[in-house]
Amino acid sequence: MTEKDLIDVAGGHCPADLLLTDARIINVFTGAIDTGQVAIAGDRIVGIGDYQAHRTLSLANKFIAPGFIDSHVHLESSMVSVSEFVRAVMPLGTTTVVADPHEIANVLGMEGISLMLQAAEGQPMSIYYLVSSCVPATAMETAGAVLDAQTIGPLFAHDRILGLGEMMNFPGVLAGDPEVLAKIAAARARHKMVDGHCPGLSGKDLAAYLSAGIGSDHECVSAAEALEKIANGMTIMIREGTGAKNLDDLLPIITPRTEPFLMWCTDDRHPGDICSEGHINFLIRRAVKKGVDPVTAVRLATLNPSRYFRLPHVGAVAPGRRADLVVLSDLETFVPDAVYSGGQLVAQDGQLHPDVAVPKTAACPATMRVRRDTLDLEVKATGRQGLVIELVPGQIVTRRVVDDIAQHNGLAVSDPGRDLLKLVVVERHRATGNVGIGFVRGFGLRRGALASSVAHDSHHIIAVGTSDEELLRAIDTVIERGGGQVVVDSRRVETVLALPLAGLMSDEPLPSVLRQIDRLKAAARGLGAVPEDPFMALSFLALPVIPELKLTDRGLFDVTRFCHVPLFVG
């Protein structure tokens, strides 16, 4: 349908394709809830009011909201393909996402970003991306890829690329690192956004960071931090993910004066939370329950992100906007009765409409490049005491402690009786043969081993276990499956979740993945695992930017001293 056709329909000269009548329309511009009719032609809203149409549908006094927008999400964290993510969250009212393919980019580089762009084509959901700014995330481990300014520059010409992804390297910005500044300049040269990531930054450091042209932050953990950043011109994404939950602490910042500078985001939301709680609709529901005005809560999921990301065709129920609509029976539960995308009914009563075509996500190239023939998990005991990574319950930070390391025939070994287990990181991108070995307390395994190819941010294979034999069996299983998560008991594979897409995502439906994750958790608990989510806890033990002690493929890393350290002390 041409612009001229749309103008003719909007002017009342030709009938609309669809007229939604008896509706209560959430007006995100005025804050009012208007009673009226919504006329749709092609994929656009052409008018609100009295129109003729080829088809009329009464909404029986239900509410119409604009389709919800997730302003910052890593699709890989759902652990399913782009297509299966769409199937899972569109019935929840999410019609647009702005994603950062940071995880797959750290595994496959430009090829990973290209795969995500390709996967977005033909989807009933509008999927946009930001170019991952920090690949590799650090120089303290073997990287799967390196994306410099020259490499990513051409991506900013792509219509689905809205800007540069979260600039986690705020020390590089403050130091004026030429490569960091070149990435920012490449985005700004194309008039694209630069997304921020600056936890705790304040005062002159915050001013310096913003002087580079960075516009947003999703890492605020307190109202005071968020308000300072808003006062200095930042747009704040209020995050409620699986690992990081900041919504309750940030609700006090939602006022009439600050609200235009706020958006919702999920960042990382795992299958269990999506299935049991929801997606962006869950954030809206929770905010409303805590006292936020419903229209304001909807505005943070619609108009505000559309303005920030310069997407004027979405974010409101208004003429000229894309007909992305969420039909709701009430403004308390925010469980959609129906969802429209581009004027087409795509979901009803929590299910994707059977006529909606969702293209299958293409297969990924192999990412398990491990020299299995040289894999050696033995470590000589060169002392009595060693450094131990101690889990902090419910946190991704760890403690650095010193303790006696069990020994057998001159080798350092696990000691399940004292909850001191061997931890291993196996490099999987470049077949270097690197194996980092350490010890961890807090997992509680009495027997067996766990292994996973999800290990932030470089995503090597990480495993924890009570014996080398079980560790090797778990690691072998991950390699054989082309990536995944596995529980091994007495060298027998108890259960496994295959993640063939870059070792990060399954190609199965999200509910199926959730069932497999539940089996993994149950099997791990059967071995004595203490963390609520053992595999999430495991995945962050390889992240060398979160204090105090972590493990990379190059060995133990002391984050506070920012250097690798030997296992044994003294």
Coordinates of C-alpha atoms in Angstrom, one line a residue:
M1 CA 0.0 0.0 0.0
T2 CA 1.5 3.3 -1.1
E3 CA 1.6 6.5 1.0
K4 CA -1.1 8.0 -1.4
D5 CA -3.3 5.0 -0.6
L6 CA -2.8 5.5 3.1
I7 CA -3.7 9.2 2.8
D8 CA -6.9 8.4 0.9
V9 CA -8.0 6.0 3.6
A10 CA -7.1 8.3 6.4
G11 CA -9.0 11.1 4.7
G12 CA -12.1 8.9 4.6
H13 CA -12.1 8.6 0.8
C14 CA -11.6 4.8 0.8
P15 CA -12.5 2.1 3.3
A16 CA -9.9 0.8 5.8
D17 CA -8.9 -2.9 5.8
L18 CA -9.8 -3.3 9.5
L19 CA -11.8 -1.2 12.0
L20 CA -11.4 -2.1 15.7
T21 CA -14.5 -0.7 17.5
D22 CA -15.7 -0.4 21.1
A23 CA -12.1 0.1 22.2
R24 CA -10.5 2.0 25.1
I25 CA -7.4 3.4 23.6
I26 CA -4.3 4.2 25.7
N27 CA -3.1 7.5 24.5
V28 CA 0.6 7.7 25.4
F29 CA 0.8 11.3 24.2
T30 CA -1.9 12.8 26.5
G31 CA -1.9 10.2 29.2
A32 CA -5.7 9.7 28.7
I33 CA -7.7 6.6 27.9
D34 CA -9.9 7.5 25.0
T35 CA -13.0 5.7 23.8
G36 CA -13.1 5.1 20.1
Q37 CA -12.3 3.2 17.0
V38 CA -8.9 2.4 15.4
A39 CA -8.8 2.2 11.6
I40 CA -6.0 0.1 10.0
A41 CA -4.9 0.0 6.3
G42 CA -2.1 -2.3 5.3
D43 CA 0.4 -2.3 8.2
R44 CA -0.5 1.2 9.4
I45 CA -2.9 2.9 11.7
V46 CA -4.6 5.5 9.5
G47 CA -7.1 7.1 11.9
I48 CA -8.9 7.1 15.2
G49 CA -12.7 7.7 14.8
D50 CA -15.6 7.0 12.5
Y51 CA -14.3 5.1 9.4
Q52 CA -15.7 2.6 6.9
A53 CA -13.9 -0.7 6.7
H54 CA -13.9 -3.9 4.8
R55 CA -13.9 -5.7 8.1
T56 CA -15.1 -4.6 11.6
L57 CA -14.2 -6.2 14.9
S58 CA -15.7 -5.1 18.2
L59 CA -13.2 -5.2 21.2
A60 CA -16.1 -5.2 23.7
N61 CA -14.7 -2.3 25.7
K62 CA -11.2 -3.8 26.0
F63 CA -8.0 -1.7 26.1
I64 CA -5.7 -1.1 23.1
A65 CA -2.0 -0.3 23.9
P66 CA 0.8 0.2 21.5
G67 CA 3.0 -2.9 21.0
F68 CA 5.6 -3.2 23.7
I69 CA 9.3 -2.4 23.1
D70 CA 12.3 -4.0 24.9
S71 CA 14.9 -1.3 24.8
H72 CA 17.9 -3.5 25.6
V73 CA 18.0 -7.3 25.4
H74 CA 20.5 -10.0 24.7
L75 CA 18.4 -12.5 22.7
E76 CA 21.0 -15.2 23.4
S77 CA 20.1 -15.2 27.1
S78 CA 16.8 -16.7 26.3
M79 CA 18.8 -19.8 25.2
V80 CA 16.7 -20.2 22.1
S81 CA 17.0 -19.1 18.5
V82 CA 15.6 -15.8 17.3
S83 CA 12.6 -17.5 15.8
E84 CA 11.8 -19.3 19.0
F85 CA 12.2 -16.1 21.0
V86 CA 9.7 -14.5 18.8
R87 CA 7.3 -17.3 19.3
A88 CA 7.6 -17.0 23.0
V89 CA 7.4 -13.3 23.6
M90 CA 5.1 -12.0 20.9
P91 CA 2.0 -13.5 22.6
L92 CA 3.1 -11.5 25.7
G93 CA 2.8 -8.2 23.8
T94 CA 6.4 -7.5 22.8
T95 CA 6.4 -6.4 19.1
T96 CA 9.8 -4.7 18.9
V97 CA 13.2 -5.4 20.5
V98 CA 16.5 -3.6 20.4
A99 CA 19.0 -6.3 20.9
D100 CA 22.8 -6.4 21.4
P101 CA 24.2 -9.6 20.0
H102 CA 27.2 -9.4 22.4
E103 CA 27.2 -13.0 23.3
I104 CA 27.3 -14.6 19.9
A105 CA 29.6 -11.8 18.7
N106 CA 32.1 -12.9 21.3
V107 CA 32.0 -16.4 19.9
L108 CA 31.7 -15.8 16.1
G109 CA 32.5 -12.2 15.6
M110 CA 31.0 -10.6 12.4
E111 CA 29.7 -14.0 11.3
G112 CA 27.6 -14.1 14.5
I113 CA 26.2 -10.6 14.0
S114 CA 25.4 -11.5 10.4
L115 CA 23.6 -14.6 11.5
M116 CA 21.5 -12.5 13.9
L117 CA 20.7 -10.0 11.2
Q118 CA 19.7 -12.8 8.9
A119 CA 17.5 -14.4 11.6
A120 CA 15.6 -11.1 12.0
E121 CA 14.4 -11.1 8.3
G122 CA 10.9 -12.2 7.7
Q123 CA 9.9 -12.2 11.4
P124 CA 6.5 -11.0 12.5
M125 CA 8.4 -9.0 15.2
S126 CA 10.4 -5.9 14.5
I127 CA 14.0 -6.7 15.5
Y128 CA 16.7 -4.1 15.6
Y129 CA 20.3 -4.4 16.8
L130 CA 23.1 -2.4 18.2
V131 CA 26.7 -3.3 17.2
S132 CA 28.5 -5.0 20.0
S133 CA 31.1 -2.5 21.2
C134 CA 33.3 -4.8 23.4
V135 CA 34.5 -7.9 21.5
P136 CA 36.5 -9.2 23.1
A137 CA 35.1 -8.2 26.5
T138 CA 38.5 -8.2 28.0
A139 CA 42.1 -9.1 27.0
M140 CA 42.5 -11.5 30.0
E141 CA 41.3 -14.6 28.1
T142 CA 41.5 -16.1 24.6
A143 CA 38.9 -14.3 22.5
G144 CA 36.6 -16.0 19.9
A145 CA 36.7 -12.8 17.8
V146 CA 38.0 -9.3 17.6
L147 CA 35.8 -6.5 16.3
D148 CA 37.6 -3.3 15.8
A149 CA 36.3 0.1 14.6
Q150 CA 37.3 -0.6 11.0
T151 CA 35.5 -3.9 11.0
I152 CA 32.2 -2.7 12.5
G153 CA 32.1 0.6 10.7
P154 CA 30.2 -0.7 7.6
L155 CA 27.5 -2.2 9.8
F156 CA 26.1 1.2 10.7
A157 CA 24.7 1.6 7.2
H158 CA 22.4 -1.4 7.8
D159 CA 18.7 -0.4 8.4
R160 CA 18.4 -2.8 11.4
I161 CA 21.4 -1.3 13.1
L162 CA 20.4 1.5 15.4
G163 CA 23.7 2.3 16.9
L164 CA 26.7 1.1 19.0
G165 CA 25.9 -1.4 21.8
E166 CA 26.5 -0.9 25.5
M167 CA 30.0 0.7 25.9
M168 CA 31.1 -1.4 28.8
N169 CA 34.7 -0.2 28.5
F170 CA 34.0 3.0 30.3
P171 CA 37.7 3.1 31.6
G172 CA 38.7 3.1 27.9
V173 CA 36.4 6.1 27.3
L174 CA 37.7 8.0 30.3
A175 CA 41.3 7.3 29.2
G176 CA 40.6 8.4 25.6
D177 CA 41.5 5.0 24.1
P178 CA 41.8 5.7 20.4
E179 CA 40.1 2.4 19.4
V180 CA 37.2 3.0 21.7
L181 CA 36.7 6.5 20.5
A182 CA 36.9 5.4 16.9
K183 CA 34.0 3.0 17.4
I184 CA 31.9 5.8 18.9
A185 CA 32.9 8.1 16.1
A186 CA 31.9 5.5 13.5
A187 CA 28.4 5.3 15.0
R188 CA 28.0 9.1 15.3
A189 CA 29.2 9.6 11.7
R190 CA 26.0 7.7 10.7
H191 CA 23.9 9.6 13.2
K192 CA 23.3 6.4 15.1
M193 CA 22.9 6.0 18.9
V194 CA 25.7 5.1 21.3
D195 CA 24.4 2.9 24.2
G196 CA 25.9 3.2 27.6
H197 CA 27.0 0.9 30.4
C198 CA 28.6 2.7 33.3
P199 CA 27.7 1.2 36.7
G200 CA 28.4 3.6 39.6
L201 CA 29.9 6.3 37.4
S202 CA 29.5 9.7 39.0
G203 CA 30.8 13.3 39.1
K204 CA 33.5 14.3 36.7
D205 CA 34.0 10.7 35.5
L206 CA 30.3 10.6 34.4
A207 CA 30.7 14.0 32.7
A208 CA 33.7 12.7 30.8
Y209 CA 31.9 9.6 29.8
L210 CA 28.9 11.6 28.5
S211 CA 31.2 13.9 26.7
A212 CA 32.0 11.1 24.3
G213 CA 28.3 11.2 23.1
I214 CA 26.9 8.3 25.0
G215 CA 23.2 8.5 25.7
S216 CA 21.8 5.8 28.0
D217 CA 22.5 3.4 30.9
H218 CA 20.8 0.3 32.1
E219 CA 23.1 -0.5 35.1
C220 CA 21.7 1.8 37.7
V221 CA 21.1 0.1 41.1
S222 CA 19.8 3.1 43.1
A223 CA 17.5 6.0 42.7
A224 CA 20.3 8.4 43.5
E225 CA 22.5 7.0 40.8
A226 CA 19.8 7.1 38.2
L227 CA 18.7 10.7 39.1
E228 CA 22.3 12.0 38.8
K229 CA 22.5 10.4 35.3
I230 CA 19.2 11.8 34.3
A231 CA 20.2 15.3 35.5
N232 CA 23.3 15.0 33.3
G233 CA 21.2 14.1 30.2
M234 CA 21.1 10.3 30.2
T235 CA 18.1 8.2 29.3
I236 CA 17.8 5.4 31.9
M237 CA 16.6 1.9 31.1
I238 CA 15.0 0.4 34.2
R239 CA 16.1 -3.3 34.1
E240 CA 14.4 -6.3 35.5
G241 CA 16.1 -9.4 34.1
T242 CA 16.9 -12.8 35.6
G243 CA 20.2 -12.1 37.2
A244 CA 19.9 -8.3 37.7
K245 CA 16.7 -7.0 39.2
N246 CA 16.6 -3.2 39.6
L247 CA 12.9 -2.3 39.1
D248 CA 11.9 -2.0 42.8
D249 CA 14.9 0.1 43.7
L250 CA 14.3 2.5 40.8
L251 CA 10.5 2.9 41.0
P252 CA 10.9 6.2 43.1
I253 CA 12.6 7.9 40.1
I254 CA 9.4 7.6 38.0
T255 CA 7.8 11.1 38.3
P256 CA 6.1 13.4 35.8
R257 CA 9.4 15.3 35.3
T258 CA 11.7 12.3 34.9
E259 CA 9.4 9.9 33.1
P260 CA 10.2 11.1 29.6
F261 CA 13.8 9.9 30.1
L262 CA 12.9 6.4 31.3
M263 CA 12.4 3.0 29.5
W264 CA 12.0 -0.6 30.5
C265 CA 14.4 -3.3 29.5
T266 CA 15.1 -7.0 30.3
D267 CA 18.8 -7.2 29.4
D268 CA 19.1 -11.0 30.2
R269 CA 15.9 -12.9 30.8
H270 CA 16.1 -16.7 31.0
P271 CA 13.4 -19.2 29.8
G272 CA 12.0 -19.9 33.3
D273 CA 11.2 -16.2 33.9
I274 CA 9.8 -15.7 30.5
C275 CA 7.5 -18.7 30.8
S276 CA 6.4 -18.1 34.4
E277 CA 6.3 -14.3 34.6
G278 CA 6.4 -12.8 31.2
H279 CA 8.5 -10.3 29.3
I280 CA 8.0 -6.5 29.1
N281 CA 4.4 -7.0 30.2
F282 CA 5.8 -8.4 33.5
L283 CA 7.7 -5.2 34.1
I284 CA 4.6 -3.1 33.4
R285 CA 2.5 -5.3 35.6
R286 CA 5.0 -5.2 38.5
A287 CA 5.3 -1.4 38.3
V288 CA 1.5 -0.9 38.2
K289 CA 1.2 -3.2 41.2
K290 CA 3.7 -1.0 43.0
G291 CA 1.7 2.1 42.3
V292 CA 2.9 3.4 39.0
D293 CA 0.1 4.9 36.8
P294 CA -0.8 2.3 34.1
V295 CA -0.5 4.7 31.2
T296 CA 2.9 5.9 32.5
A297 CA 4.0 2.3 32.8
V298 CA 2.9 1.6 29.2
R299 CA 4.6 4.8 28.0
L300 CA 8.0 3.5 29.3
A301 CA 7.5 0.5 27.1
T302 CA 6.3 2.3 23.9
L303 CA 6.6 6.0 23.2
N304 CA 9.8 6.6 25.2
P305 CA 11.9 3.9 23.5
S306 CA 10.5 4.8 20.1
R307 CA 11.7 8.4 20.6
Y308 CA 15.0 7.5 22.0
F309 CA 15.9 5.1 19.2
R310 CA 14.4 7.3 16.6
L311 CA 11.7 4.8 15.6
P312 CA 8.8 7.2 14.9
H313 CA 6.8 4.5 13.1
V314 CA 6.1 2.5 16.4
G315 CA 5.3 3.3 20.0
A316 CA 1.8 4.8 19.8
V317 CA -1.8 4.2 18.7
A318 CA -1.9 7.1 16.2
P319 CA -2.2 7.8 12.5
G320 CA 0.9 6.9 10.5
R321 CA 2.2 4.5 13.1
R322 CA 2.7 0.9 12.5
A323 CA -0.3 -1.1 13.6
D324 CA 1.5 -2.9 16.4
L325 CA -1.2 -3.3 19.1
V326 CA -1.8 -5.1 22.3
V327 CA -5.4 -5.8 23.3
L328 CA -5.9 -6.1 27.1
S329 CA -8.9 -7.0 29.3
D330 CA -7.6 -4.9 32.2
L331 CA -4.7 -2.7 33.2
E332 CA -3.6 -4.8 36.2
T333 CA -2.5 -8.2 34.9
F334 CA -1.3 -7.0 31.4
V335 CA -1.9 -10.4 30.0
P336 CA -2.7 -9.8 26.3
D337 CA -6.0 -11.1 24.8
A338 CA -4.6 -10.5 21.4
V339 CA -1.5 -9.0 19.7
Y340 CA -1.3 -7.3 16.3
S341 CA 1.9 -6.7 14.4
G342 CA 1.7 -4.6 11.3
G343 CA -2.1 -4.9 11.3
Q344 CA -2.1 -8.7 11.4
L345 CA -3.3 -10.7 14.3
V346 CA -0.2 -12.6 15.4
A347 CA -1.2 -13.9 18.8
Q348 CA -4.4 -14.7 20.7
D349 CA -5.0 -16.0 24.3
G350 CA -1.3 -16.5 24.9
Q351 CA -0.6 -18.4 21.7
L352 CA 1.0 -17.4 18.4
H353 CA -1.7 -17.5 15.7
P354 CA -1.3 -20.6 13.6
D355 CA -1.3 -18.6 10.3
V356 CA 1.8 -16.6 11.4
A357 CA 4.9 -17.6 9.5
V358 CA 8.0 -17.6 11.6
P359 CA 11.1 -18.4 9.5
K360 CA 13.5 -21.1 10.9
T361 CA 16.8 -19.8 12.2
A362 CA 19.7 -20.9 10.1
A363 CA 22.3 -23.3 11.6
C364 CA 25.5 -22.0 13.1
P365 CA 29.0 -23.1 12.1
A366 CA 30.8 -25.4 14.5
T367 CA 32.2 -23.5 17.5
M368 CA 33.8 -26.4 19.4
R369 CA 37.4 -26.2 18.4
V370 CA 39.0 -28.1 21.3
R371 CA 42.2 -30.2 21.2
R372 CA 40.6 -33.2 22.9
D373 CA 43.7 -35.3 22.5
T374 CA 45.8 -33.0 24.6
L375 CA 43.1 -32.1 27.2
D376 CA 44.8 -32.6 30.6
L377 CA 43.1 -31.6 33.8
E378 CA 45.9 -32.7 36.2
V379 CA 47.6 -30.0 38.2
K380 CA 50.7 -30.6 40.3
A381 CA 50.5 -29.6 44.0
T382 CA 53.4 -27.2 44.4
G383 CA 52.3 -26.1 47.8
R384 CA 49.9 -26.9 50.7
Q385 CA 47.7 -23.9 50.4
G386 CA 46.0 -22.3 47.4
L387 CA 43.7 -19.6 46.2
V388 CA 40.0 -20.6 46.3
I389 CA 37.0 -18.9 44.5
E390 CA 34.2 -18.7 47.1
L391 CA 30.7 -18.2 45.8
V392 CA 28.5 -15.5 47.4
P393 CA 24.9 -16.8 47.5
G394 CA 22.7 -14.9 45.1
Q395 CA 25.5 -12.8 43.7
I396 CA 27.9 -13.0 40.7
V397 CA 30.7 -11.5 42.8
T398 CA 33.0 -14.0 44.5
R399 CA 35.4 -14.0 47.4
R400 CA 39.1 -14.7 47.2
V401 CA 40.1 -17.0 50.0
V402 CA 43.1 -19.1 50.9
D403 CA 42.7 -22.7 52.0
D404 CA 44.4 -26.1 52.1
I405 CA 44.1 -27.9 48.8
A406 CA 43.6 -31.7 48.9
Q407 CA 46.4 -33.8 47.3
H408 CA 46.7 -37.3 45.9
N409 CA 49.9 -38.7 44.4
G410 CA 51.4 -35.2 44.2
L411 CA 48.3 -33.8 42.4
A412 CA 45.8 -31.3 43.6
V413 CA 42.3 -32.8 43.7
S414 CA 38.8 -32.1 44.7
D415 CA 37.7 -32.5 48.3
P416 CA 33.9 -32.8 48.3
G417 CA 33.9 -33.4 52.0
R418 CA 35.0 -29.8 52.5
D419 CA 33.1 -28.5 49.5
L420 CA 36.3 -27.7 47.6
L421 CA 35.8 -28.7 44.0
K422 CA 38.0 -28.5 40.9
L423 CA 36.9 -25.8 38.5
V424 CA 38.1 -25.9 34.8
V425 CA 37.9 -23.5 31.9
V426 CA 38.7 -25.1 28.5
E427 CA 39.4 -22.8 25.5
R428 CA 37.0 -23.6 22.7
H429 CA 37.5 -21.0 19.9
R430 CA 41.0 -21.4 18.6
A431 CA 42.2 -24.9 19.6
T432 CA 45.0 -23.4 21.7
G433 CA 44.8 -26.2 24.2
N434 CA 44.5 -23.7 27.0
V435 CA 43.0 -25.1 30.2
G436 CA 42.6 -22.9 33.3
I437 CA 42.3 -24.8 36.6
G438 CA 41.3 -23.6 40.0
F439 CA 39.2 -24.6 43.0
V440 CA 35.8 -23.3 44.1
R441 CA 33.8 -23.5 47.3
G442 CA 30.0 -23.1 47.5
F443 CA 28.7 -25.5 44.9
G444 CA 28.2 -28.3 47.4
L445 CA 28.5 -31.2 44.9
R446 CA 29.0 -34.5 46.7
R447 CA 29.7 -36.4 43.5
G448 CA 29.6 -35.8 39.7
A449 CA 30.3 -32.8 37.5
L450 CA 28.6 -30.0 35.7
A451 CA 29.8 -28.5 32.4
S452 CA 28.5 -25.7 30.2
S453 CA 29.5 -23.8 27.0
V454 CA 27.7 -20.6 28.4
A455 CA 30.5 -18.8 30.3
H456 CA 30.4 -15.0 30.2
D457 CA 31.7 -13.3 28.3
S458 CA 34.0 -15.3 26.1
H459 CA 31.9 -18.5 26.4
H460 CA 34.6 -21.2 26.7
I461 CA 33.6 -24.5 28.3
I462 CA 33.5 -24.3 32.1
A463 CA 33.1 -27.3 34.3
V464 CA 33.0 -28.0 38.0
G465 CA 33.3 -31.5 39.5
T466 CA 34.4 -33.9 42.2
S467 CA 36.8 -36.0 40.0
D468 CA 38.8 -35.5 36.8
E469 CA 37.1 -38.5 35.2
E470 CA 33.6 -37.0 35.7
L471 CA 34.9 -33.6 34.6
L472 CA 36.3 -35.0 31.4
R473 CA 33.0 -36.9 30.6
A474 CA 31.0 -33.7 31.1
I475 CA 33.4 -31.7 28.9
D476 CA 33.4 -34.4 26.2
T477 CA 29.6 -34.3 26.2
V478 CA 29.5 -30.6 25.6
I479 CA 32.0 -31.0 22.7
E480 CA 30.0 -33.9 21.2
R481 CA 26.8 -31.9 21.2
G482 CA 28.3 -28.8 19.6
G483 CA 27.7 -26.9 22.8
G484 CA 25.4 -27.3 25.8
Q485 CA 25.0 -27.9 29.5
V486 CA 25.4 -31.3 31.1
V487 CA 25.2 -33.1 34.4
V488 CA 27.4 -36.2 34.9
D489 CA 27.2 -38.7 37.8
S490 CA 29.8 -41.4 38.1
R491 CA 30.8 -40.8 34.4
R492 CA 27.2 -41.4 33.4
V493 CA 25.5 -38.5 31.6
E494 CA 22.4 -37.8 33.7
T495 CA 20.9 -35.1 31.5
V496 CA 22.0 -32.7 28.8
L497 CA 20.7 -29.6 27.1
A498 CA 22.2 -29.3 23.6
L499 CA 23.0 -25.7 22.5
P500 CA 24.1 -26.1 18.9
L501 CA 23.7 -22.4 18.0
A502 CA 27.2 -21.1 18.9
G503 CA 27.1 -23.1 22.1
L504 CA 24.6 -20.5 23.4
M505 CA 21.2 -21.3 22.1
S506 CA 18.9 -24.3 21.4
D507 CA 16.9 -24.6 18.2
E508 CA 14.0 -26.1 20.2
P509 CA 10.9 -24.2 21.4
L510 CA 11.4 -22.3 24.6
P511 CA 9.0 -24.4 26.7
S512 CA 11.0 -27.5 25.7
V513 CA 14.2 -25.8 26.6
L514 CA 12.7 -24.8 30.0
R515 CA 11.8 -28.5 30.7
Q516 CA 15.3 -29.5 29.9
I517 CA 16.7 -26.8 32.1
D518 CA 14.5 -27.9 35.0
R519 CA 15.8 -31.5 34.5
L520 CA 19.4 -30.1 34.6
K521 CA 18.7 -28.2 37.9
A522 CA 17.0 -31.2 39.5
A523 CA 19.9 -33.5 38.5
A524 CA 22.5 -31.0 39.8
R525 CA 20.6 -30.7 43.1
G526 CA 20.5 -34.5 43.3
L527 CA 24.3 -34.4 43.3
G528 CA 24.2 -31.8 46.2
A529 CA 24.4 -28.5 44.2
V530 CA 23.6 -25.6 46.5
P531 CA 23.1 -22.6 44.2
E532 CA 19.5 -21.9 43.2
D533 CA 20.6 -22.0 39.5
P534 CA 23.8 -23.9 39.4
F535 CA 24.5 -23.3 35.7
M536 CA 24.0 -19.5 36.0
A537 CA 26.4 -19.5 39.0
L538 CA 28.8 -21.5 36.9
S539 CA 28.6 -19.2 33.9
F540 CA 29.8 -16.1 35.8
L541 CA 32.8 -17.8 37.3
A542 CA 34.7 -17.1 34.1
L543 CA 33.9 -13.4 33.9
P544 CA 37.2 -11.6 34.8
V545 CA 35.6 -8.1 35.3
I546 CA 33.5 -9.0 38.4
P547 CA 35.5 -9.2 41.7
E548 CA 37.2 -10.8 43.4
L549 CA 38.6 -14.0 41.9
K550 CA 37.6 -15.7 38.6
L551 CA 39.0 -18.3 36.3
T552 CA 39.8 -17.9 32.6
D553 CA 41.4 -20.3 30.1
R554 CA 44.7 -18.7 31.1
G555 CA 44.3 -19.4 34.8
L556 CA 43.1 -17.7 38.0
F557 CA 42.5 -14.0 37.6
D558 CA 42.5 -11.6 40.6
V559 CA 40.1 -8.9 39.5
T560 CA 41.0 -6.4 42.2
R561 CA 44.7 -6.6 41.2
F562 CA 43.7 -7.1 37.5
C563 CA 46.2 -9.8 36.8
H564 CA 46.5 -13.6 36.6
V565 CA 47.8 -15.2 39.8
P566 CA 49.2 -18.6 40.6
L567 CA 47.0 -21.3 42.2
F568 CA 49.3 -22.0 45.1
V569 CA 50.5 -19.5 47.5
G570 CA 53.6 -19.3 49.6

